[in-house]
GROMACS .gro file of C-alpha atoms in nm:
model
  301
    1MET     CA    1  12.050  -6.792   1.995
    2LYS     CA    2  12.093  -6.392   2.063
    3ARG     CA    3  11.866  -6.123   2.028
    4PHE     CA    4  11.990  -5.906   1.769
    5GLU     CA    5  12.165  -6.234   1.581
    6GLN     CA    6  11.904  -6.266   1.271
    7LEU     CA    7  11.977  -5.895   1.237
    8ASP     CA    8  12.375  -5.978   1.211
    9ARG     CA    9  12.230  -6.237   0.965
   10ILE     CA   10  12.043  -5.984   0.768
   11ARG     CA   11  12.363  -5.718   0.787
   12ARG     CA   12  12.551  -5.980   0.622
   13LEU     CA   13  12.374  -6.017   0.318
   14ASP     CA   14  12.330  -5.802   0.008
   15PRO     CA   15  12.022  -5.574   0.018
   16VAL     CA   16  11.938  -5.569  -0.328
   17ALA     CA   17  12.084  -5.931  -0.458
   18ASP     CA   18  11.910  -6.121  -0.113
   19ALA     CA   19  11.597  -5.921  -0.100
   20PRO     CA   20  11.399  -6.195  -0.095
   21GLU     CA   21  11.549  -6.373   0.215
   22ILE     CA   22  11.619  -6.055   0.381
   23TYR     CA   23  11.251  -5.970   0.368
   24ARG     CA   24  11.140  -6.365   0.433
   25ILE     CA   25  11.375  -6.301   0.743
   26SER     CA   26  11.212  -6.005   0.880
   27VAL     CA   27  10.865  -6.074   0.793
   28ALA     CA   28  10.867  -6.441   0.974
   29TYR     CA   29  11.137  -6.426   1.236
   30GLU     CA   30  11.165  -6.090   1.393
   31PHE     CA   31  10.847  -5.908   1.290
   32PRO     CA   32  10.563  -6.171   1.206
   33TRP     CA   33  10.255  -5.973   1.446
   34ASP     CA   34  10.355  -5.630   1.317
   35TYR     CA   35  10.377  -5.711   0.954
   36THR     CA   36  10.045  -5.891   1.002
   37ARG     CA   37   9.883  -5.598   1.146
   38ALA     CA   38  10.056  -5.358   0.889
   39LEU     CA   39  10.025  -5.512   0.577
   40GLU     CA   40   9.642  -5.521   0.709
   41LEU     CA   41   9.637  -5.148   0.789
   42ALA     CA   42   9.837  -5.089   0.421
   43LEU     CA   43   9.494  -5.270   0.259
   44TYR     CA   44   9.281  -5.075   0.494
   45ARG     CA   45   9.383  -4.740   0.370
   46THR     CA   46   9.364  -4.836   0.003
   47TYR     CA   47   8.967  -4.810   0.053
   48ALA     CA   48   9.016  -4.411   0.114
   49VAL     CA   49   9.074  -4.369  -0.218
   50PRO     CA   50   8.716  -4.376  -0.376
   51SER     CA   51   8.833  -4.524  -0.712
   52ILE     CA   52   8.936  -4.840  -0.492
   53GLY     CA   53   8.700  -4.838  -0.236
   54ARG     CA   54   8.415  -4.814  -0.485
   55LEU     CA   55   8.532  -5.124  -0.668
   56LEU     CA   56   8.613  -5.354  -0.378
   57ALA     CA   57   8.252  -5.222  -0.238
   58ARG     CA   58   8.097  -5.351  -0.617
   59THR     CA   59   8.227  -5.670  -0.643
   60ALA     CA   60   8.112  -5.750  -0.271
   61GLU     CA   61   8.390  -5.971  -0.207
   62LEU     CA   62   8.507  -5.712   0.074
   63THR     CA   63   8.145  -5.691   0.177
   64GLU     CA   64   7.968  -5.987   0.155
   65ARG     CA   65   8.263  -6.262   0.164
   66THR     CA   66   8.455  -6.061   0.423
   67GLN     CA   67   8.676  -6.330   0.594
   68LYS     CA   68   8.708  -6.538   0.251
   69ARG     CA   69   8.841  -6.231   0.069
   70TYR     CA   70   9.080  -6.161   0.399
   71ASP     CA   71   9.209  -6.498   0.361
   72ASP     CA   72   9.296  -6.555   0.032
   73THR     CA   73   9.445  -6.237   0.010
   74VAL     CA   74   9.665  -6.309   0.331
   75LEU     CA   75   9.792  -6.638   0.117
   76LEU     CA   76   9.874  -6.554  -0.168
   77LEU     CA   77  10.069  -6.276  -0.076
   78ASP     CA   78  10.212  -6.517   0.199
   79THR     CA   79  10.258  -6.807  -0.094
   80VAL     CA   80  10.526  -6.547  -0.257
   81VAL     CA   81  10.678  -6.412   0.070
   82GLU     CA   82  10.727  -6.819   0.203
   83HIS     CA   83  10.852  -6.974  -0.121
   84GLY     CA   84  10.984  -6.691  -0.364
   85PHE     CA   85  10.970  -6.535  -0.671
   86ALA     CA   86  11.093  -6.843  -0.891
   87ALA     CA   87  10.922  -7.157  -0.698
   88GLU     CA   88  10.640  -7.300  -0.862
   89GLN     CA   89  10.411  -7.202  -0.543
   90GLY     CA   90  10.532  -6.816  -0.566
   91ARG     CA   91  10.471  -6.836  -0.950
   92THR     CA   92  10.117  -6.981  -0.891
   93ALA     CA   93  10.007  -6.693  -0.657
   94ILE     CA   94  10.138  -6.437  -0.887
   95ARG     CA   95   9.932  -6.592  -1.130
   96ARG     CA   96   9.623  -6.607  -0.935
   97ILE     CA   97   9.667  -6.225  -0.850
   98ASN     CA   98   9.691  -6.124  -1.196
   99GLN     CA   99   9.398  -6.343  -1.292
  100MET     CA  100   9.220  -6.154  -1.073
  101HIS     CA  101   9.323  -5.817  -1.147
  102ARG     CA  102   9.287  -5.811  -1.504
  103SER     CA  103   8.877  -5.856  -1.496
  104TYR     CA  104   8.883  -5.514  -1.340
  105ASP     CA  105   8.992  -5.180  -1.482
  106ILE     CA  106   9.243  -5.068  -1.233
  107SER     CA  107   9.438  -4.764  -1.393
  108ASP     CA  108   9.810  -4.797  -1.319
  109ASP     CA  109   9.825  -4.506  -1.081
  110ASP     CA  110   9.606  -4.686  -0.850
  111MET     CA  111   9.816  -4.939  -0.847
  112ARG     CA  112  10.147  -4.779  -0.797
  113TYR     CA  113   9.962  -4.649  -0.493
  114VAL     CA  114   9.830  -4.987  -0.361
  115LEU     CA  115  10.205  -5.111  -0.395
  116SER     CA  116  10.363  -4.819  -0.212
  117THR     CA  117  10.152  -4.898   0.089
  118PHE     CA  118  10.296  -5.256   0.125
  119VAL     CA  119  10.628  -5.077   0.106
  120VAL     CA  120  10.578  -4.764   0.312
  121MET     CA  121  10.307  -4.852   0.580
  122PRO     CA  122  10.535  -5.134   0.745
  123ARG     CA  123  10.821  -4.911   0.781
  124ARG     CA  124  10.648  -4.659   0.949
  125TRP     CA  125  10.437  -4.939   1.217
  126ILE     CA  126  10.752  -5.135   1.307
  127ASP     CA  127  10.943  -4.785   1.346
  128ALA     CA  128  10.628  -4.682   1.603
  129TYR     CA  129  10.553  -4.995   1.745
  130GLY     CA  130  10.811  -5.260   1.666
  131TRP     CA  131  11.077  -5.430   1.985
  132ARG     CA  132  11.323  -5.287   1.713
  133ARG     CA  133  11.303  -5.028   1.415
  134LEU     CA  134  11.413  -5.127   1.023
  135SER     CA  135  11.741  -5.124   0.944
  136ARG     CA  136  11.841  -4.953   0.625
  137HIS     CA  137  11.914  -5.323   0.442
  138GLU     CA  138  11.558  -5.441   0.558
  139ILE     CA  139  11.396  -5.096   0.417
  140VAL     CA  140  11.632  -5.110   0.121
  141ALA     CA  141  11.482  -5.512   0.087
  142THR     CA  142  11.180  -5.420   0.133
  143THR     CA  143  11.174  -5.177  -0.137
  144GLU     CA  144  11.359  -5.429  -0.391
  145TYR     CA  145  11.120  -5.748  -0.287
  146TYR     CA  146  10.810  -5.528  -0.391
  147ARG     CA  147  10.960  -5.388  -0.711
  148THR     CA  148  10.969  -5.765  -0.828
  149LEU     CA  149  10.638  -5.805  -0.676
  150GLY     CA  150  10.514  -5.505  -0.893
  151ARG     CA  151  10.716  -5.640  -1.189
  152HIS     CA  152  10.544  -5.979  -1.180
  153MET     CA  153  10.233  -5.773  -1.191
  154GLY     CA  154  10.324  -5.526  -1.488
  155ILE     CA  155  10.313  -5.233  -1.300
  156PRO     CA  156  10.489  -4.964  -1.525
  157ASP     CA  157  10.742  -4.702  -1.383
  158ILE     CA  158  10.780  -4.867  -1.006
  159PRO     CA  159  10.984  -4.672  -0.755
  160ARG     CA  160  11.319  -4.703  -0.734
  161THR     CA  161  11.360  -4.642  -0.366
  162TYR     CA  162  11.216  -4.633  -0.053
  163GLU     CA  163  11.204  -4.285  -0.022
  164GLU     CA  164  11.006  -4.263  -0.402
  165PHE     CA  165  10.748  -4.488  -0.238
  166GLU     CA  166  10.658  -4.253   0.038
  167ALA     CA  167  10.677  -3.935  -0.191
  168LEU     CA  168  10.424  -4.160  -0.431
  169LEU     CA  169  10.214  -4.274  -0.128
  170ASP     CA  170  10.159  -3.950   0.048
  171SER     CA  171  10.116  -3.684  -0.221
  172TYR     CA  172   9.931  -3.959  -0.387
  173GLU     CA  173   9.680  -3.984  -0.062
  174GLU     CA  174   9.678  -3.581   0.004
  175VAL     CA  175   9.500  -3.580  -0.358
  176HIS     CA  176   9.304  -3.881  -0.404
  177PHE     CA  177   9.154  -3.940  -0.021
  178GLY     CA  178   8.771  -3.827  -0.019
  179TRP     CA  179   8.456  -3.983   0.107
  180ASP     CA  180   8.274  -4.216  -0.089
  181GLU     CA  181   7.977  -4.429   0.029
  182GLU     CA  182   8.051  -4.754  -0.115
  183ALA     CA  183   8.370  -4.711   0.037
  184ARG     CA  184   8.309  -4.665   0.365
  185ARG     CA  185   8.067  -4.999   0.333
  186VAL     CA  186   8.399  -5.174   0.263
  187SER     CA  187   8.538  -5.000   0.595
  188ASP     CA  188   8.243  -5.095   0.808
  189ALA     CA  189   8.293  -5.444   0.693
  190THR     CA  190   8.642  -5.424   0.759
  191LEU     CA  191   8.627  -5.338   1.102
  192GLY     CA  192   8.370  -5.608   1.185
  193LEU     CA  193   8.567  -5.860   1.044
  194MET     CA  194   8.828  -5.777   1.254
  195ALA     CA  195   8.609  -5.746   1.593
  196SER     CA  196   8.447  -6.100   1.521
  197TRP     CA  197   8.771  -6.243   1.568
  198TYR     CA  198   8.692  -6.180   1.936
  199PRO     CA  199   8.460  -6.258   2.174
  200ARG     CA  200   8.178  -6.051   2.098
  201PRO     CA  201   8.091  -5.845   2.396
  202LEU     CA  202   8.439  -5.717   2.298
  203ALA     CA  203   8.358  -5.588   1.959
  204PRO     CA  204   8.275  -5.209   2.072
  205LEU     CA  205   8.617  -5.178   2.232
  206LEU     CA  206   8.788  -5.348   1.947
  207ARG     CA  207   8.661  -5.084   1.705
  208THR     CA  208   8.755  -4.791   1.949
  209ALA     CA  209   9.075  -4.924   1.958
  210THR     CA  210   9.109  -4.980   1.587
  211LEU     CA  211   9.004  -4.611   1.524
  212ALA     CA  212   9.244  -4.488   1.747
  213LEU     CA  213   9.547  -4.665   1.555
  214LEU     CA  214   9.428  -4.465   1.253
  215ASP     CA  215   9.560  -4.099   1.143
  216GLU     CA  216   9.346  -3.841   1.085
  217PRO     CA  217   9.375  -3.827   0.713
  218LEU     CA  218   9.211  -4.208   0.701
  219LEU     CA  219   8.925  -4.106   1.010
  220ARG     CA  220   8.827  -3.794   0.736
  221ALA     CA  221   8.834  -3.978   0.490
  222PHE     CA  222   8.569  -4.252   0.616
  223ARG     CA  223   8.399  -4.008   0.851
  224TYR     CA  224   8.489  -4.186   1.134
  225PRO     CA  225   8.480  -3.993   1.495
  226ARG     CA  226   8.811  -3.886   1.614
  227PRO     CA  227   8.877  -4.115   1.964
  228GLY     CA  228   8.941  -3.891   2.249
  229ALA     CA  229   9.289  -3.791   2.305
  230ALA     CA  230   9.316  -3.977   2.617
  231THR     CA  231   9.173  -4.323   2.486
  232SER     CA  232   9.450  -4.283   2.172
  233ALA     CA  233   9.731  -4.205   2.383
  234LEU     CA  234   9.613  -4.569   2.573
  235VAL     CA  235   9.585  -4.757   2.262
  236ARG     CA  236   9.890  -4.646   2.128
  237ARG     CA  237  10.116  -4.680   2.455
  238ALA     CA  238   9.980  -4.983   2.499
  239VAL     CA  239  10.104  -5.096   2.132
  240ARG     CA  240  10.425  -4.983   2.181
  241ALA     CA  241  10.422  -5.180   2.556
  242ARG     CA  242  10.373  -5.460   2.330
  243GLY     CA  243  10.654  -5.411   2.105
  244ARG     CA  244  10.906  -5.339   2.449
  245LEU     CA  245  10.758  -5.695   2.601
  246VAL     CA  246  10.866  -5.856   2.282
  247ARG     CA  247  11.233  -5.697   2.322
  248LEU     CA  248  11.285  -5.866   2.602
  249LEU     CA  249  11.139  -6.228   2.537
  250PRO     CA  250  11.375  -6.483   2.363
  251PRO     CA  251  11.425  -6.464   1.961
  252ARG     CA  252  11.224  -6.697   1.736
  253ARG     CA  253  11.400  -6.990   1.659
  254SER     CA  254  11.195  -7.124   1.366
  255PRO     CA  255  10.955  -6.904   1.118
  256HIS     CA  256  10.607  -6.781   1.136
  257PHE     CA  257  10.474  -6.762   0.794
  258ALA     CA  258  10.101  -6.546   0.795
  259ARG     CA  259   9.924  -6.881   0.726
  260GLN     CA  260   9.939  -6.965   1.034
  261ASN     CA  261   9.759  -6.685   1.149
  262TRP     CA  262   9.477  -6.728   1.365
  263GLU     CA  263   9.310  -6.492   1.204
  264ILE     CA  264   9.300  -6.713   0.877
  265LYS     CA  265   8.978  -6.920   0.928
  266GLY     CA  266   8.811  -7.010   0.609
  267TYR     CA  267   9.053  -7.320   0.538
  268PRO     CA  268   9.053  -7.597   0.905
  269ASN     CA  269   9.111  -7.860   0.635
  270GLY     CA  270   9.401  -7.688   0.418
  271TYR     CA  271   9.411  -7.525   0.084
  272ARG     CA  272   9.556  -7.544  -0.294
  273VAL     CA  273   9.743  -7.189  -0.410
  274ALA     CA  274   9.555  -7.246  -0.752
  275ASP     CA  275   9.196  -7.261  -0.556
  276LEU     CA  276   9.277  -6.944  -0.359
  277GLY     CA  277   9.115  -6.589  -0.509
  278THR     CA  278   8.825  -6.520  -0.675
  279ARG     CA  279   8.708  -6.605  -1.034
  280PRO     CA  280   8.464  -6.341  -1.126
  281VAL     CA  281   8.165  -6.422  -1.333
  282PRO     CA  282   8.121  -6.209  -1.706
  283GLY     CA  283   7.863  -5.982  -1.685
  284LEU     CA  284   7.775  -5.968  -1.262
  285ARG     CA  285   7.941  -5.728  -1.119
  286GLY     CA  286   8.094  -5.480  -1.343
  287CYS     CA  287   8.332  -5.815  -1.476
  288PRO     CA  288   8.492  -5.775  -1.710
  289VAL     CA  289   8.525  -5.454  -1.808
  290ARG     CA  290   8.744  -5.290  -2.087
  291HIS     CA  291   9.107  -5.382  -2.064
  292ARG     CA  292   9.389  -5.167  -2.158
  293ASP     CA  293   9.743  -5.264  -2.325
  294GLY     CA  294   9.984  -5.299  -2.112
  295SER     CA  295   9.765  -5.305  -1.831
  296ALA     CA  296   9.907  -5.413  -1.454
  297ALA     CA  297   9.729  -5.732  -1.549
  298ASP     CA  298   9.956  -5.874  -1.772
  299PRO     CA  299  10.201  -6.087  -1.555
  300VAL     CA  300  10.584  -6.088  -1.597
  301GLU     CA  301  10.741  -6.420  -1.650
   0.00000   0.00000   0.00000
């Protein structure tokens, strides 16, 4: 297999009709490591919106059971990527996602913003650090993939194009990013989780390296000190160098899905998709709360 054979395959597909297949190739063959990092960053940056960060802090899922919440989120999203929207496994994953969201009063605006991070952040990450930039076919297919996921989650008024998603993300962050003490606790717990995947003596170095990859609005919202210019430049050059090295390696011949990532720690003996995620107890940690008709919790079958 040649280095650009998968890209040639992608370009022979229709970016709308074949969006799930294109997205699966891009995620599982072309950029598995990059998509993992980009989607981690996508979810992480949503904490800087206080309404999202506070809710996550009050559920305690990301402060007291951080690894499990990480694992479940990754595995549920990964199930849809691997099996598709129509397969029983994919439908079960979406059902669990909707059941969890149904327990809380999450605004449609916040839901659209979170969806936009899944569309925009991987493109920005891969264009900056990947072994090649995303093709237009992949950008359109990613947009259509998440438009479909959003419809299954009952999110109204979903942007139609990548450019609309990008405009939504930038404008929403400009208005809504801000300091919140509870959101900062969620951020600290997430940074701690990422450091815990490596030997303990490396934790301070890994925290600094992670902060060096964050943009100024995120650092400002969480009130983290900005790493020095030399540190930031060194870290970013190192990640770019990894991308250049990958470009020289033989292409991947078998898919690598997120469930195979070594960062998934909580299910050494396997898992059932239907058992993933949380089941909030009424009356505890603000659950359940009032629900609006036609909320983003209602799945599209």
